[in-house]
Short mmCIF file of C-alpha atoms in Angstrom, two decimals:
data_model
loop_
_atom_site.label_atom_id
_atom_site.label_comp_id
_atom_site.label_asym_id
_atom_site.label_seq_id
_atom_site.Cartn_x
_atom_site.Cartn_y
_atom_site.Cartn_z
CA MET A 136 0.00 0.00 0.00
CA ASP A 137 2.95 2.31 0.70
CA GLN A 138 6.63 2.08 1.64
CA ALA A 139 5.81 1.92 5.36
CA ASN A 140 3.15 -0.78 4.84
CA PRO A 141 4.25 -3.03 1.98
CA PHE A 142 1.19 -5.20 1.75
CA GLU A 143 -1.86 -4.98 -0.43
CA THR A 144 -5.57 -4.89 0.13
CA PRO A 145 -7.67 -7.02 -2.22
CA ARG A 146 -8.43 -3.90 -4.32
CA THR A 147 -4.78 -2.78 -4.72
CA TYR A 148 -3.82 -6.41 -5.42
CA SER A 149 -6.40 -6.51 -8.23
CA LEU A 150 -5.09 -3.25 -9.65
CA HIS A 151 -1.53 -4.57 -9.46
CA ARG A 152 -2.61 -7.69 -11.37
CA ALA A 153 -4.45 -5.54 -13.94
CA GLU A 154 -1.19 -3.79 -14.85
CA TYR A 155 0.34 -7.17 -15.70
CA LEU A 156 -2.77 -8.12 -17.68
CA VAL A 157 -2.08 -5.10 -19.91
CA GLY A 158 1.49 -6.39 -20.43
CA LEU A 159 0.07 -9.84 -21.18
CA ALA A 160 -2.32 -8.35 -23.75
CA VAL A 161 0.52 -6.45 -25.45
CA THR A 162 2.81 -9.50 -25.61
CA THR A 163 -0.09 -11.67 -26.79
CA GLY A 164 -0.80 -9.18 -29.57
CA MET A 165 2.86 -9.19 -30.57
CA ILE A 166 2.96 -13.00 -30.54
CA ILE A 167 -0.13 -13.13 -32.78
CA TYR A 168 1.25 -10.46 -35.11
CA HIS A 169 4.64 -12.21 -35.42
CA PHE A 170 3.25 -15.75 -35.22
CA GLY A 171 4.93 -16.87 -38.44
CA ASP A 172 8.27 -15.33 -37.42
CA ILE A 173 8.53 -17.20 -34.12
CA ARG A 174 10.75 -20.28 -33.87
CA TRP A 175 8.38 -22.37 -31.77
CA LEU A 176 10.77 -25.00 -30.40
CA PRO A 177 13.03 -22.41 -28.73
CA ALA A 178 9.92 -20.47 -27.66
CA LEU A 179 8.48 -23.57 -25.99
CA GLY A 180 11.78 -24.24 -24.22
CA LEU A 181 12.07 -20.62 -23.06
CA PHE A 182 8.49 -20.68 -21.80
CA LEU A 183 8.82 -23.98 -19.91
CA TYR A 184 12.27 -23.65 -18.37
CA ILE A 185 11.08 -20.90 -16.01
CA ASP A 186 8.69 -23.27 -14.22
CA LEU A 187 10.83 -26.40 -14.65
CA ILE A 188 13.54 -24.72 -12.58
CA GLY A 189 11.62 -22.12 -10.60
CA TYR A 190 8.24 -23.58 -9.66
CA ILE A 191 7.87 -27.34 -10.09
CA PRO A 192 10.62 -28.38 -7.62
CA GLY A 193 9.15 -26.15 -4.89
CA ALA A 194 5.60 -27.27 -5.62
CA ILE A 195 6.64 -30.92 -5.34
CA ALA A 196 8.54 -30.24 -2.10
CA PHE A 197 5.54 -28.36 -0.68
CA ARG A 198 3.14 -31.21 -1.48
CA LYS A 199 5.55 -33.81 -0.06
CA SER A 200 6.05 -31.76 3.12
CA GLY A 201 2.42 -32.09 4.17
CA GLY A 202 2.23 -28.35 4.80
CA GLN A 203 5.45 -28.15 6.80
CA PRO A 204 8.08 -25.52 5.91
CA ILE A 205 10.31 -26.33 2.93
CA HIS A 206 13.87 -25.24 2.23
CA LYS A 207 14.42 -21.58 1.36
CA ALA A 208 16.27 -22.60 -1.81
CA TYR A 209 12.89 -23.33 -3.44
CA TYR A 210 11.77 -19.76 -2.75
CA VAL A 211 15.02 -18.36 -4.14
CA LEU A 212 14.70 -20.51 -7.28
CA TYR A 213 11.14 -19.33 -7.78
CA ASN A 214 11.96 -15.66 -7.25
CA VAL A 215 15.06 -15.70 -9.45
CA MET A 216 13.34 -17.53 -12.30
CA HIS A 217 10.19 -15.39 -12.10
CA SER A 218 12.05 -12.10 -12.08
CA LEU A 219 11.73 -9.66 -14.96
CA ILE A 220 15.36 -8.75 -14.25
CA THR A 221 16.54 -12.35 -14.65
CA GLN A 222 14.48 -12.95 -17.78
CA GLY A 223 15.64 -9.62 -19.22
CA ALA A 224 19.22 -10.80 -18.70
CA VAL A 225 18.37 -14.16 -20.32
CA ALA A 226 16.89 -12.33 -23.31
CA ALA A 227 19.97 -10.09 -23.59
CA LEU A 228 22.31 -13.09 -23.44
CA TRP A 229 20.16 -14.93 -25.97
CA CYS A 230 20.42 -11.94 -28.32
CA LEU A 231 24.21 -11.87 -27.92
CA LEU A 232 24.87 -15.61 -28.04
CA VAL A 233 22.10 -16.84 -30.35
CA LYS A 234 20.29 -13.98 -32.08
CA PRO A 235 17.53 -11.47 -31.42
CA GLU A 236 14.25 -13.18 -32.24
CA TRP A 237 10.53 -13.12 -31.63
CA ALA A 238 10.65 -16.36 -29.62
CA LEU A 239 11.86 -14.22 -26.71
CA LEU A 240 8.35 -12.77 -26.38
CA VAL A 241 7.39 -15.87 -24.40
CA LEU A 242 9.53 -14.68 -21.47
CA PRO A 243 7.41 -11.62 -20.60
CA PHE A 244 4.30 -13.52 -21.75
CA HIS A 245 4.99 -16.17 -19.08
CA LEU A 246 5.71 -13.68 -16.28
CA PHE A 247 2.83 -11.33 -17.16
CA GLY A 248 0.49 -14.33 -17.32
CA ASP A 249 1.62 -15.65 -13.95
CA ARG A 250 1.11 -12.27 -12.30
CA GLY A 251 -1.93 -11.02 -14.20
CA LEU A 252 -3.96 -14.20 -14.64
CA PHE A 253 -2.91 -16.22 -11.60
CA GLY A 254 -1.82 -13.50 -9.15
CA ASN A 255 1.57 -15.13 -8.55
CA PHE A 256 4.18 -12.63 -7.41
CA MET A 257 7.49 -13.12 -5.59
CA LYS A 258 7.43 -15.63 -2.74
CA SER A 259 8.26 -14.56 0.81
CA PHE A 260 10.23 -16.80 3.19
CA ALA A 261 7.65 -15.83 5.82
CA LEU A 262 4.79 -17.62 4.02
CA PRO A 263 4.16 -21.17 2.83
CA PHE A 264 5.39 -21.86 -0.74
CA GLU A 265 1.82 -22.25 -2.00
CA PRO A 266 -0.85 -19.67 -1.11
CA VAL A 267 -2.54 -20.28 2.23
CA ARG A 268 -4.71 -17.66 3.91
CA GLN A 269 -2.93 -16.21 6.93
CA GLU A 270 -4.90 -15.42 10.08
CA GLY A 271 -2.93 -12.21 10.64
CA TYR A 272 -3.84 -10.93 7.18
CA LEU A 273 -7.49 -11.82 7.72
CA HIS A 274 -7.43 -9.90 11.03
CA LEU A 275 -5.88 -6.92 9.23
CA LEU A 276 -8.69 -6.98 6.65
CA ASP A 277 -11.20 -7.11 9.51
CA ASP A 278 -9.53 -4.07 11.09
CA LEU A 279 -9.72 -2.22 7.77
CA GLY A 280 -13.36 -3.27 7.29
CA LEU A 281 -12.55 -5.19 4.09
CA PRO A 282 -13.95 -8.54 2.93
CA HIS A 283 -11.77 -11.65 3.06
CA PRO A 284 -10.44 -13.12 -0.21
CA LYS A 285 -11.76 -16.51 -1.19
CA PRO A 286 -9.83 -19.54 0.11
CA VAL A 287 -7.31 -21.17 -2.19
CA GLY A 288 -8.12 -24.84 -2.70
CA HIS A 289 -5.40 -27.33 -1.83
CA GLU A 290 -5.62 -31.11 -1.75
CA MET A 291 -4.49 -30.72 1.83
CA ASP A 292 -5.06 -27.61 3.85
CA PRO A 293 -1.72 -26.75 5.45
CA VAL A 294 -1.62 -24.94 8.74
CA PRO A 295 -1.45 -21.23 7.90
CA VAL A 296 1.88 -20.52 9.53
CA GLY A 297 4.85 -18.85 7.95
CA HIS A 298 7.95 -20.51 6.60
CA VAL A 299 10.15 -18.68 9.09
CA PRO A 300 8.93 -18.80 12.69
CA ALA A 301 8.07 -15.38 14.06
CA ARG A 302 10.80 -14.01 16.29
CA PRO A 303 9.92 -11.98 19.34
CA VAL A 304 10.57 -8.29 18.88
CA VAL A 305 13.39 -7.14 21.16
CA ARG A 306 13.23 -3.45 21.91
CA GLU A 307 16.48 -1.56 22.46
CA THR A 308 15.56 -0.87 26.08
CA GLU A 309 15.02 -4.60 26.69
CA ALA A 310 18.24 -5.57 24.94
CA VAL A 311 20.29 -3.28 27.24
CA ARG A 312 19.04 -4.89 30.49
#
């Protein structure tokens, strides 16, 4: 919502997703316009490798864990692979080492789709790998007088606790004692 409160209400979250839907629409239009110019085998590989490295291993670990915390490396893999910075660097390297080509449109298409269509943004170590409603967030919405978002369906419903246990806040005056 702002730099002092970096969380989103359901409305600001929807607006944030809408911005990525515009990017998805633009890249989709470019893909359609250049359809015959795209080398589809490299495009398919570029589209899939993001999730093969960045999402699927963490999703498997999460499901195997039974809702228990999973290793932070899965979060890092997800965030690195789903970063516009990383994929921009991949596109730049591809242009230098292979050639500039329209197949690279699948990189922003993938990321804009994940964020705009599915609402998947960077993953925080403080939350489970897959979306689970957090009681603290629901209490915040209650305090703001806002409706709760709909639950996310999982085969199992993990306990809504964070990945990293909450640490007690130590105030400077307490630390000096």
